């Protein structure tokens, strides 16, 4: 029976793939490295990535691919004095994680905002309904129409109390 994948293993697989892509390597090399580290076959890692994780990490994968293109063209860029070229990928990775955190936080806040907006809409509808009922009761009070409860529990209109 096949061993189940843990969240830690999924995360390690994804991070290894991103690292390989950013370094200009291939996903196949990432599958081999992850398989060796986890005691799984490269094929199992590839299957897990392509059939389960790839959709989940699609945005991150695109960022890693863009980063790889950026690294390949880095020699064309002028680096400021004092920047260690080897540290730039680490800084970029940190920034990517930071931006993902903000994106996720923003998405959560956006969901909360939409939920609150819907709650407000429902409350406003209840308020409108209560105002209509209140107006109806005011008209009935002014016309002398009142309601009472019969002994059997039925509500009845009582004229001129």
Steps between C-alpha positions, in 0.01 A plus 500: 500500500634842406608735776291818530661835432528737796466877484870527580588275205273699267660824614852360461416381148359840401791695650754274331329544164495878541867502599597290197296716263642822644853360466437411136472128565213269404202357680636153427812583701276629779300175497823301528633712787172495691458127441842435646431721803159343568578141410260510206554446131542799267196369313290510818612858560417594140160336524424679828608835357315473170177346631456663840726795577557680170152659495538612862836666430429634151557866593819416689624292208453794264693723742783245516512482120511880477775500761697249291471728197612792716802306630603408147496865398657628823837554334339778301391679815715743691533384862546768765831504685489289814250246368620144506369342181462163676266655756258645245306173441457458876375856532265456206366174647443673832319783321286253306398325822426838658287610205314166499426552870357846425305365202345227716428749777341738248289218354379408849409859573321526166293189584416649842401828334267321258345296782445815708353680201254212453409506871437874478281451193293235685469723810391794285232278343378403848492867597296588189255218579467613863441859386222382267343299782533795736329730250220246459457477876496879530227525234298228674538673837380829356198336337414327824574151378645289780575135534437266788551135579204266532504235772580237237812696391366654180587861421190708431434860403330693778318817398490807728654382827 
